[in-house]
Amino acid sequence: MEGEAILLLLNKLGIAASSGSACTSGTLEPSHVMRAMGIPFTAAHGTTQFSLSRYNRMDEIDRVIEAVPPIVAKLRKLSPYWSKSGPVSDPAAAFAPAYG
């Protein structure tokens, strides 16, 4: 999933977040930290960053924790890369034309 899709749905719920990191803002490259962790390039584009401070309340954090799983489930339903049992084994086949 693209991080931007996650951000759009979070925004509809009034939750502010960002995709990527400050060190890669303005580029399409994933964070060097994500790459160092071995996160695949495509998965790194689905990362979402939440910034917290001492002024955040626990109910705000709980709200985000409740909001994220349904968003991910919704986007997975729309994704050709996911099936009901998890990631598809051959992503290229998900885009192969079907002729009848």
PDB file of N, CA and C in Angstrom:
ATOM      1  N   MET A   1       0.835  -1.181   0.000  1.00  0.00           N
ATOM      2  CA  MET A   1       0.000   0.000   0.000  1.00  0.00           C
ATOM      3  C   MET A   1       0.877   1.241   0.000  1.00  0.00           C
ATOM      4  N   GLU A   2       0.427   2.240  -0.654  1.00  0.00           N
ATOM      5  CA  GLU A   2       1.129   3.510  -0.650  1.00  0.00           C
ATOM      6  C   GLU A   2       0.800   4.268   0.635  1.00  0.00           C
ATOM      7  N   GLY A   3       1.797   4.891   1.212  1.00  0.00           N
ATOM      8  CA  GLY A   3       1.594   5.680   2.414  1.00  0.00           C
ATOM      9  C   GLY A   3       0.606   6.813   2.200  1.00  0.00           C
ATOM     10  N   GLU A   4       0.564   7.340   0.976  1.00  0.00           N
ATOM     11  CA  GLU A   4      -0.338   8.452   0.684  1.00  0.00           C
ATOM     12  C   GLU A   4      -1.798   8.045   0.846  1.00  0.00           C
ATOM     13  N   ALA A   5      -2.129   6.826   0.477  1.00  0.00           N
ATOM     14  CA  ALA A   5      -3.508   6.349   0.638  1.00  0.00           C
ATOM     15  C   ALA A   5      -3.865   6.261   2.113  1.00  0.00           C
ATOM     16  N   ILE A   6      -2.937   5.771   2.913  1.00  0.00           N
ATOM     17  CA  ILE A   6      -3.153   5.695   4.357  1.00  0.00           C
ATOM     18  C   ILE A   6      -3.363   7.100   4.919  1.00  0.00           C
ATOM     19  N   LEU A   7      -2.537   8.042   4.471  1.00  0.00           N
ATOM     20  CA  LEU A   7      -2.639   9.422   4.961  1.00  0.00           C
ATOM     21  C   LEU A   7      -3.978  10.055   4.604  1.00  0.00           C
ATOM     22  N   LEU A   8      -4.460   9.802   3.389  1.00  0.00           N
ATOM     23  CA  LEU A   8      -5.751  10.376   2.990  1.00  0.00           C
ATOM     24  C   LEU A   8      -6.879   9.883   3.894  1.00  0.00           C
ATOM     25  N   LEU A   9      -6.877   8.587   4.195  1.00  0.00           N
ATOM     26  CA  LEU A   9      -7.937   8.038   5.047  1.00  0.00           C
ATOM     27  C   LEU A   9      -7.781   8.479   6.504  1.00  0.00           C
ATOM     28  N   LEU A  10      -6.558   8.617   6.971  1.00  0.00           N
ATOM     29  CA  LEU A  10      -6.345   9.153   8.317  1.00  0.00           C
ATOM     30  C   LEU A  10      -6.827  10.590   8.395  1.00  0.00           C
ATOM     31  N   ASN A  11      -6.530  11.368   7.362  1.00  0.00           N
ATOM     32  CA  ASN A  11      -6.934  12.767   7.326  1.00  0.00           C
ATOM     33  C   ASN A  11      -8.450  12.911   7.393  1.00  0.00           C
ATOM     34  N   LYS A  12      -9.173  11.998   6.715  1.00  0.00           N
ATOM     35  CA  LYS A  12     -10.640  12.037   6.758  1.00  0.00           C
ATOM     36  C   LYS A  12     -11.159  11.858   8.185  1.00  0.00           C
ATOM     37  N   LEU A  13     -10.341  11.197   9.024  1.00  0.00           N
ATOM     38  CA  LEU A  13     -10.714  10.983  10.423  1.00  0.00           C
ATOM     39  C   LEU A  13     -10.145  12.070  11.341  1.00  0.00           C
ATOM     40  N   GLY A  14      -9.492  13.056  10.741  1.00  0.00           N
ATOM     41  CA  GLY A  14      -8.919  14.141  11.538  1.00  0.00           C
ATOM     42  C   GLY A  14      -7.610  13.786  12.221  1.00  0.00           C
ATOM     43  N   ILE A  15      -6.911  12.776  11.702  1.00  0.00           N
ATOM     44  CA  ILE A  15      -5.641  12.341  12.280  1.00  0.00           C
ATOM     45  C   ILE A  15      -4.518  12.788  11.356  1.00  0.00           C
ATOM     46  N   ALA A  16      -3.574  13.540  11.902  1.00  0.00           N
ATOM     47  CA  ALA A  16      -2.442  14.040  11.129  1.00  0.00           C
ATOM     48  C   ALA A  16      -1.264  13.076  11.242  1.00  0.00           C
ATOM     49  N   ALA A  17      -0.646  12.798  10.111  1.00  0.00           N
ATOM     50  CA  ALA A  17       0.531  11.935  10.055  1.00  0.00           C
ATOM     51  C   ALA A  17       1.297  12.320   8.795  1.00  0.00           C
ATOM     52  N   SER A  18       2.401  11.643   8.556  1.00  0.00           N
ATOM     53  CA  SER A  18       3.170  11.890   7.335  1.00  0.00           C
ATOM     54  C   SER A  18       3.705  10.569   6.823  1.00  0.00           C
ATOM     55  N   SER A  19       4.115  10.577   5.571  1.00  0.00           N
ATOM     56  CA  SER A  19       4.747   9.383   5.019  1.00  0.00           C
ATOM     57  C   SER A  19       6.222   9.696   4.812  1.00  0.00           C
ATOM     58  N   GLY A  20       7.030   8.687   4.907  1.00  0.00           N
ATOM     59  CA  GLY A  20       8.455   8.914   4.743  1.00  0.00           C
ATOM     60  C   GLY A  20       9.059   9.551   5.979  1.00  0.00           C
ATOM     61  N   SER A  21      10.177  10.211   5.764  1.00  0.00           N
ATOM     62  CA  SER A  21      10.880  10.835   6.874  1.00  0.00           C
ATOM     63  C   SER A  21      11.375  12.210   6.450  1.00  0.00           C
ATOM     64  N   ALA A  22      11.761  12.999   7.415  1.00  0.00           N
ATOM     65  CA  ALA A  22      12.248  14.352   7.124  1.00  0.00           C
ATOM     66  C   ALA A  22      13.513  14.316   6.266  1.00  0.00           C
ATOM     67  N   CYS A  23      14.338  13.290   6.472  1.00  0.00           N
ATOM     68  CA  CYS A  23      15.605  13.232   5.735  1.00  0.00           C
ATOM     69  C   CYS A  23      15.404  12.923   4.251  1.00  0.00           C
ATOM     70  N   THR A  24      14.232  12.444   3.865  1.00  0.00           N
ATOM     71  CA  THR A  24      13.982  12.164   2.453  1.00  0.00           C
ATOM     72  C   THR A  24      12.826  12.991   1.902  1.00  0.00           C
ATOM     73  N   SER A  25      12.456  14.052   2.596  1.00  0.00           N
ATOM     74  CA  SER A  25      11.351  14.875   2.099  1.00  0.00           C
ATOM     75  C   SER A  25      11.730  15.478   0.755  1.00  0.00           C
ATOM     76  N   GLY A  26      10.772  15.523  -0.135  1.00  0.00           N
ATOM     77  CA  GLY A  26      11.019  16.072  -1.456  1.00  0.00           C
ATOM     78  C   GLY A  26      11.560  15.050  -2.447  1.00  0.00           C
ATOM     79  N   THR A  27      11.764  13.803  -2.019  1.00  0.00           N
ATOM     80  CA  THR A  27      12.230  12.758  -2.930  1.00  0.00           C
ATOM     81  C   THR A  27      11.270  11.581  -2.872  1.00  0.00           C
ATOM     82  N   LEU A  28      11.395  10.696  -3.836  1.00  0.00           N
ATOM     83  CA  LEU A  28      10.593   9.479  -3.836  1.00  0.00           C
ATOM     84  C   LEU A  28      11.348   8.314  -3.209  1.00  0.00           C
ATOM     85  N   GLU A  29      12.581   8.564  -2.796  1.00  0.00           N
ATOM     86  CA  GLU A  29      13.402   7.520  -2.194  1.00  0.00           C
ATOM     87  C   GLU A  29      12.935   7.210  -0.781  1.00  0.00           C
ATOM     88  N   PRO A  30      12.929   5.927  -0.410  1.00  0.00           N
ATOM     89  CA  PRO A  30      12.599   5.599   0.974  1.00  0.00           C
ATOM     90  C   PRO A  30      13.745   6.012   1.894  1.00  0.00           C
ATOM     91  N   SER A  31      13.446   6.148   3.145  1.00  0.00           N
ATOM     92  CA  SER A  31      14.422   6.540   4.148  1.00  0.00           C
ATOM     93  C   SER A  31      15.613   5.596   4.153  1.00  0.00           C
ATOM     94  N   HIS A  32      16.809   6.146   4.361  1.00  0.00           N
ATOM     95  CA  HIS A  32      18.000   5.300   4.454  1.00  0.00           C
ATOM     96  C   HIS A  32      17.916   4.379   5.670  1.00  0.00           C
ATOM     97  N   VAL A  33      17.165   4.793   6.690  1.00  0.00           N
ATOM     98  CA  VAL A  33      16.979   3.949   7.868  1.00  0.00           C
ATOM     99  C   VAL A  33      16.144   2.731   7.494  1.00  0.00           C
ATOM    100  N   MET A  34      15.067   2.942   6.730  1.00  0.00           N
ATOM    101  CA  MET A  34      14.231   1.824   6.287  1.00  0.00           C
ATOM    102  C   MET A  34      15.047   0.862   5.423  1.00  0.00           C
ATOM    103  N   ARG A  35      15.859   1.412   4.536  1.00  0.00           N
ATOM    104  CA  ARG A  35      16.676   0.557   3.674  1.00  0.00           C
ATOM    105  C   ARG A  35      17.702  -0.210   4.494  1.00  0.00           C
ATOM    106  N   ALA A  36      18.293   0.423   5.509  1.00  0.00           N
ATOM    107  CA  ALA A  36      19.272  -0.251   6.367  1.00  0.00           C
ATOM    108  C   ALA A  36      18.627  -1.377   7.173  1.00  0.00           C
ATOM    109  N   MET A  37      17.336  -1.228   7.469  1.00  0.00           N
ATOM    110  CA  MET A  37      16.607  -2.270   8.205  1.00  0.00           C
ATOM    111  C   MET A  37      16.226  -3.435   7.302  1.00  0.00           C
ATOM    112  N   GLY A  38      16.478  -3.300   5.996  1.00  0.00           N
ATOM    113  CA  GLY A  38      16.159  -4.377   5.060  1.00  0.00           C
ATOM    114  C   GLY A  38      14.717  -4.391   4.612  1.00  0.00           C
ATOM    115  N   ILE A  39      14.001  -3.304   4.839  1.00  0.00           N
ATOM    116  CA  ILE A  39      12.604  -3.223   4.408  1.00  0.00           C
ATOM    117  C   ILE A  39      12.583  -3.066   2.891  1.00  0.00           C
ATOM    118  N   PRO A  40      11.839  -3.918   2.183  1.00  0.00           N
ATOM    119  CA  PRO A  40      11.799  -3.814   0.715  1.00  0.00           C
ATOM    120  C   PRO A  40      11.343  -2.424   0.264  1.00  0.00           C
ATOM    121  N   PHE A  41      11.849  -2.019  -0.881  1.00  0.00           N
ATOM    122  CA  PHE A  41      11.553  -0.702  -1.443  1.00  0.00           C
ATOM    123  C   PHE A  41      10.056  -0.439  -1.494  1.00  0.00           C
ATOM    124  N   THR A  42       9.277  -1.405  -1.982  1.00  0.00           N
ATOM    125  CA  THR A  42       7.837  -1.202  -2.110  1.00  0.00           C
ATOM    126  C   THR A  42       7.160  -1.079  -0.752  1.00  0.00           C
ATOM    127  N   ALA A  43       7.623  -1.827   0.233  1.00  0.00           N
ATOM    128  CA  ALA A  43       7.040  -1.743   1.579  1.00  0.00           C
ATOM    129  C   ALA A  43       7.410  -0.427   2.243  1.00  0.00           C
ATOM    130  N   ALA A  44       8.601   0.072   1.978  1.00  0.00           N
ATOM    131  CA  ALA A  44       9.039   1.336   2.582  1.00  0.00           C
ATOM    132  C   ALA A  44       8.163   2.493   2.125  1.00  0.00           C
ATOM    133  N   HIS A  45       7.572   2.378   0.947  1.00  0.00           N
ATOM    134  CA  HIS A  45       6.674   3.438   0.467  1.00  0.00           C
ATOM    135  C   HIS A  45       5.326   3.410   1.171  1.00  0.00           C
ATOM    136  N   GLY A  46       5.072   2.408   1.954  1.00  0.00           N
ATOM    137  CA  GLY A  46       3.826   2.322   2.704  1.00  0.00           C
ATOM    138  C   GLY A  46       3.982   2.712   4.159  1.00  0.00           C
ATOM    139  N   THR A  47       5.159   3.214   4.518  1.00  0.00           N
ATOM    140  CA  THR A  47       5.366   3.585   5.916  1.00  0.00           C
ATOM    141  C   THR A  47       4.637   4.880   6.252  1.00  0.00           C
ATOM    142  N   THR A  48       4.207   4.960   7.477  1.00  0.00           N
ATOM    143  CA  THR A  48       3.504   6.135   7.973  1.00  0.00           C
ATOM    144  C   THR A  48       4.174   6.568   9.268  1.00  0.00           C
ATOM    145  N   GLN A  49       4.374   7.851   9.397  1.00  0.00           N
ATOM    146  CA  GLN A  49       5.075   8.390  10.562  1.00  0.00           C
ATOM    147  C   GLN A  49       4.121   9.220  11.412  1.00  0.00           C
ATOM    148  N   PHE A  50       4.107   8.910  12.692  1.00  0.00           N
ATOM    149  CA  PHE A  50       3.315   9.671  13.643  1.00  0.00           C
ATOM    150  C   PHE A  50       4.283  10.381  14.584  1.00  0.00           C
ATOM    151  N   SER A  51       4.108  11.663  14.749  1.00  0.00           N
ATOM    152  CA  SER A  51       4.946  12.419  15.667  1.00  0.00           C
ATOM    153  C   SER A  51       4.190  12.641  16.964  1.00  0.00           C
ATOM    154  N   LEU A  52       4.839  12.346  18.055  1.00  0.00           N
ATOM    155  CA  LEU A  52       4.237  12.506  19.373  1.00  0.00           C
ATOM    156  C   LEU A  52       5.055  13.482  20.200  1.00  0.00           C
ATOM    157  N   SER A  53       4.386  14.090  21.151  1.00  0.00           N
ATOM    158  CA  SER A  53       5.082  14.975  22.089  1.00  0.00           C
ATOM    159  C   SER A  53       4.501  14.745  23.477  1.00  0.00           C
ATOM    160  N   ARG A  54       5.051  15.445  24.414  1.00  0.00           N
ATOM    161  CA  ARG A  54       4.549  15.292  25.786  1.00  0.00           C
ATOM    162  C   ARG A  54       3.132  15.851  25.926  1.00  0.00           C
ATOM    163  N   TYR A  55       2.679  16.576  24.913  1.00  0.00           N
ATOM    164  CA  TYR A  55       1.340  17.158  24.955  1.00  0.00           C
ATOM    165  C   TYR A  55       0.260  16.223  24.414  1.00  0.00           C
ATOM    166  N   ASN A  56       0.663  15.110  23.817  1.00  0.00           N
ATOM    167  CA  ASN A  56      -0.337  14.143  23.364  1.00  0.00           C
ATOM    168  C   ASN A  56      -0.970  13.450  24.557  1.00  0.00           C
ATOM    169  N   ARG A  57      -2.252  13.147  24.398  1.00  0.00           N
ATOM    170  CA  ARG A  57      -2.985  12.441  25.448  1.00  0.00           C
ATOM    171  C   ARG A  57      -3.157  10.978  25.047  1.00  0.00           C
ATOM    172  N   MET A  58      -3.352  10.134  26.034  1.00  0.00           N
ATOM    173  CA  MET A  58      -3.522   8.708  25.778  1.00  0.00           C
ATOM    174  C   MET A  58      -4.753   8.443  24.907  1.00  0.00           C
ATOM    175  N   ASP A  59      -5.821   9.224  25.063  1.00  0.00           N
ATOM    176  CA  ASP A  59      -7.008   8.991  24.246  1.00  0.00           C
ATOM    177  C   ASP A  59      -6.724   9.280  22.771  1.00  0.00           C
ATOM    178  N   GLU A  60      -5.803  10.201  22.482  1.00  0.00           N
ATOM    179  CA  GLU A  60      -5.423  10.469  21.094  1.00  0.00           C
ATOM    180  C   GLU A  60      -4.665   9.278  20.508  1.00  0.00           C
ATOM    181  N   ILE A  61      -3.791   8.715  21.297  1.00  0.00           N
ATOM    182  CA  ILE A  61      -3.027   7.549  20.845  1.00  0.00           C
ATOM    183  C   ILE A  61      -3.959   6.357  20.656  1.00  0.00           C
ATOM    184  N   ASP A  62      -4.877   6.165  21.592  1.00  0.00           N
ATOM    185  CA  ASP A  62      -5.858   5.080  21.468  1.00  0.00           C
ATOM    186  C   ASP A  62      -6.695   5.232  20.206  1.00  0.00           C
ATOM    187  N   ARG A  63      -7.049   6.464  19.875  1.00  0.00           N
ATOM    188  CA  ARG A  63      -7.850   6.727  18.676  1.00  0.00           C
ATOM    189  C   ARG A  63      -7.098   6.313  17.407  1.00  0.00           C
ATOM    190  N   VAL A  64      -5.817   6.617  17.356  1.00  0.00           N
ATOM    191  CA  VAL A  64      -5.001   6.225  16.201  1.00  0.00           C
ATOM    192  C   VAL A  64      -4.894   4.703  16.127  1.00  0.00           C
ATOM    193  N   ILE A  65      -4.652   4.069  17.271  1.00  0.00           N
ATOM    194  CA  ILE A  65      -4.528   2.609  17.311  1.00  0.00           C
ATOM    195  C   ILE A  65      -5.807   1.945  16.827  1.00  0.00           C
ATOM    196  N   GLU A  66      -6.952   2.523  17.127  1.00  0.00           N
ATOM    197  CA  GLU A  66      -8.233   1.980  16.665  1.00  0.00           C
ATOM    198  C   GLU A  66      -8.478   2.267  15.184  1.00  0.00           C
ATOM    199  N   ALA A  67      -7.966   3.384  14.691  1.00  0.00           N
ATOM    200  CA  ALA A  67      -8.248   3.804  13.315  1.00  0.00           C
ATOM    201  C   ALA A  67      -7.401   3.074  12.276  1.00  0.00           C
ATOM    202  N   VAL A  68      -6.173   2.741  12.598  1.00  0.00           N
ATOM    203  CA  VAL A  68      -5.257   2.210  11.592  1.00  0.00           C
ATOM    204  C   VAL A  68      -5.649   0.823  11.064  1.00  0.00           C
ATOM    205  N   PRO A  69      -5.964  -0.162  11.894  1.00  0.00           N
ATOM    206  CA  PRO A  69      -6.287  -1.485  11.329  1.00  0.00           C
ATOM    207  C   PRO A  69      -7.427  -1.500  10.311  1.00  0.00           C
ATOM    208  N   PRO A  70      -8.543  -0.792  10.536  1.00  0.00           N
ATOM    209  CA  PRO A  70      -9.581  -0.787   9.496  1.00  0.00           C
ATOM    210  C   PRO A  70      -9.132  -0.106   8.200  1.00  0.00           C
ATOM    211  N   ILE A  71      -8.285   0.886   8.311  1.00  0.00           N
ATOM    212  CA  ILE A  71      -7.760   1.558   7.116  1.00  0.00           C
ATOM    213  C   ILE A  71      -6.903   0.583   6.314  1.00  0.00           C
ATOM    214  N   VAL A  72      -6.017  -0.115   6.992  1.00  0.00           N
ATOM    215  CA  VAL A  72      -5.158  -1.088   6.314  1.00  0.00           C
ATOM    216  C   VAL A  72      -6.009  -2.194   5.689  1.00  0.00           C
ATOM    217  N   ALA A  73      -7.007  -2.675   6.403  1.00  0.00           N
ATOM    218  CA  ALA A  73      -7.891  -3.717   5.864  1.00  0.00           C
ATOM    219  C   ALA A  73      -8.614  -3.228   4.610  1.00  0.00           C
ATOM    220  N   LYS A  74      -9.092  -2.000   4.641  1.00  0.00           N
ATOM    221  CA  LYS A  74      -9.805  -1.438   3.486  1.00  0.00           C
ATOM    222  C   LYS A  74      -8.879  -1.350   2.272  1.00  0.00           C
ATOM    223  N   LEU A  75      -7.665  -0.868   2.483  1.00  0.00           N
ATOM    224  CA  LEU A  75      -6.726  -0.720   1.370  1.00  0.00           C
ATOM    225  C   LEU A  75      -6.256  -2.072   0.852  1.00  0.00           C
ATOM    226  N   ARG A  76      -6.123  -3.052   1.731  1.00  0.00           N
ATOM    227  CA  ARG A  76      -5.746  -4.392   1.279  1.00  0.00           C
ATOM    228  C   ARG A  76      -6.837  -5.003   0.408  1.00  0.00           C
ATOM    229  N   LYS A  77      -8.104  -4.732   0.732  1.00  0.00           N
ATOM    230  CA  LYS A  77      -9.205  -5.233  -0.096  1.00  0.00           C
ATOM    231  C   LYS A  77      -9.140  -4.664  -1.505  1.00  0.00           C
ATOM    232  N   LEU A  78      -8.657  -3.447  -1.628  1.00  0.00           N
ATOM    233  CA  LEU A  78      -8.573  -2.781  -2.926  1.00  0.00           C
ATOM    234  C   LEU A  78      -7.304  -3.137  -3.699  1.00  0.00           C
ATOM    235  N   SER A  79      -6.329  -3.690  -3.013  1.00  0.00           N
ATOM    236  CA  SER A  79      -5.019  -3.927  -3.609  1.00  0.00           C
ATOM    237  C   SER A  79      -4.961  -5.232  -4.401  1.00  0.00           C
ATOM    238  N   PRO A  80      -4.383  -5.186  -5.595  1.00  0.00           N
ATOM    239  CA  PRO A  80      -4.195  -6.421  -6.351  1.00  0.00           C
ATOM    240  C   PRO A  80      -3.069  -7.277  -5.769  1.00  0.00           C
ATOM    241  N   TYR A  81      -2.319  -6.735  -4.831  1.00  0.00           N
ATOM    242  CA  TYR A  81      -1.199  -7.453  -4.238  1.00  0.00           C
ATOM    243  C   TYR A  81      -1.600  -8.291  -3.027  1.00  0.00           C
ATOM    244  N   TRP A  82      -2.869  -8.189  -2.589  1.00  0.00           N
ATOM    245  CA  TRP A  82      -3.329  -8.925  -1.408  1.00  0.00           C
ATOM    246  C   TRP A  82      -4.522  -9.784  -1.751  1.00  0.00           C
ATOM    247  N   SER A  83      -4.549 -10.975  -1.140  1.00  0.00           N
ATOM    248  CA  SER A  83      -5.716 -11.846  -1.239  1.00  0.00           C
ATOM    249  C   SER A  83      -6.259 -12.030   0.178  1.00  0.00           C
ATOM    250  N   LYS A  84      -7.317 -12.784   0.326  1.00  0.00           N
ATOM    251  CA  LYS A  84      -7.890 -13.005   1.653  1.00  0.00           C
ATOM    252  C   LYS A  84      -6.920 -13.719   2.583  1.00  0.00           C
ATOM    253  N   SER A  85      -5.978 -14.484   2.005  1.00  0.00           N
ATOM    254  CA  SER A  85      -5.034 -15.232   2.832  1.00  0.00           C
ATOM    255  C   SER A  85      -3.709 -14.511   3.034  1.00  0.00           C
ATOM    256  N   GLY A  86      -3.532 -13.310   2.462  1.00  0.00           N
ATOM    257  CA  GLY A  86      -2.293 -12.549   2.647  1.00  0.00           C
ATOM    258  C   GLY A  86      -1.737 -12.073   1.327  1.00  0.00           C
ATOM    259  N   PRO A  87      -0.441 -11.743   1.311  1.00  0.00           N
ATOM    260  CA  PRO A  87       0.164 -11.235   0.069  1.00  0.00           C
ATOM    261  C   PRO A  87       0.079 -12.276  -1.048  1.00  0.00           C
ATOM    262  N   VAL A  88      -0.148 -11.812  -2.274  1.00  0.00           N
ATOM    263  CA  VAL A  88      -0.183 -12.733  -3.406  1.00  0.00           C
ATOM    264  C   VAL A  88       1.224 -13.241  -3.677  1.00  0.00           C
ATOM    265  N   SER A  89       1.329 -14.477  -4.120  1.00  0.00           N
ATOM    266  CA  SER A  89       2.646 -15.079  -4.322  1.00  0.00           C
ATOM    267  C   SER A  89       3.334 -14.556  -5.577  1.00  0.00           C
ATOM    268  N   ASP A  90       2.560 -14.138  -6.573  1.00  0.00           N
ATOM    269  CA  ASP A  90       3.127 -13.632  -7.825  1.00  0.00           C
ATOM    270  C   ASP A  90       2.503 -12.282  -8.151  1.00  0.00           C
ATOM    271  N   PRO A  91       3.090 -11.183  -7.627  1.00  0.00           N
ATOM    272  CA  PRO A  91       2.487  -9.859  -7.848  1.00  0.00           C
ATOM    273  C   PRO A  91       2.328  -9.496  -9.312  1.00  0.00           C
ATOM    274  N   ALA A  92       3.243  -9.936 -10.183  1.00  0.00           N
ATOM    275  CA  ALA A  92       3.136  -9.596 -11.597  1.00  0.00           C
ATOM    276  C   ALA A  92       1.875 -10.208 -12.206  1.00  0.00           C
ATOM    277  N   ALA A  93       1.483 -11.378 -11.732  1.00  0.00           N
ATOM    278  CA  ALA A  93       0.284 -12.041 -12.253  1.00  0.00           C
ATOM    279  C   ALA A  93      -0.979 -11.263 -11.871  1.00  0.00           C
ATOM    280  N   ALA A  94      -0.916 -10.486 -10.806  1.00  0.00           N
ATOM    281  CA  ALA A  94      -2.084  -9.709 -10.384  1.00  0.00           C
ATOM    282  C   ALA A  94      -2.477  -8.682 -11.446  1.00  0.00           C
ATOM    283  N   PHE A  95      -1.511  -8.284 -12.279  1.00  0.00           N
ATOM    284  CA  PHE A  95      -1.789  -7.297 -13.312  1.00  0.00           C
ATOM    285  C   PHE A  95      -1.859  -7.891 -14.699  1.00  0.00           C
ATOM    286  N   ALA A  96      -1.709  -9.201 -14.800  1.00  0.00           N
ATOM    287  CA  ALA A  96      -1.761  -9.851 -16.116  1.00  0.00           C
ATOM    288  C   ALA A  96      -3.182  -9.755 -16.670  1.00  0.00           C
ATOM    289  N   PRO A  97      -3.305  -9.404 -17.944  1.00  0.00           N
ATOM    290  CA  PRO A  97      -4.656  -9.312 -18.521  1.00  0.00           C
ATOM    291  C   PRO A  97      -5.307 -10.692 -18.587  1.00  0.00           C
ATOM    292  N   ALA A  98      -6.597 -10.697 -18.365  1.00  0.00           N
ATOM    293  CA  ALA A  98      -7.368 -11.961 -18.449  1.00  0.00           C
ATOM    294  C   ALA A  98      -8.197 -11.921 -19.712  1.00  0.00           C
ATOM    295  N   TYR A  99      -7.974 -12.902 -20.576  1.00  0.00           N
ATOM    296  CA  TYR A  99      -8.710 -12.985 -21.834  1.00  0.00           C
ATOM    297  C   TYR A  99      -9.672 -14.142 -21.759  1.00  0.00           C
ATOM    298  N   GLY A 100     -10.877 -13.910 -22.199  1.00  0.00           N
ATOM    299  CA  GLY A 100     -11.901 -14.955 -22.104  1.00  0.00           C
ATOM    300  C   GLY A 100     -12.103 -15.713 -23.373  1.00  0.00           C
TER     301      GLY A 100
END
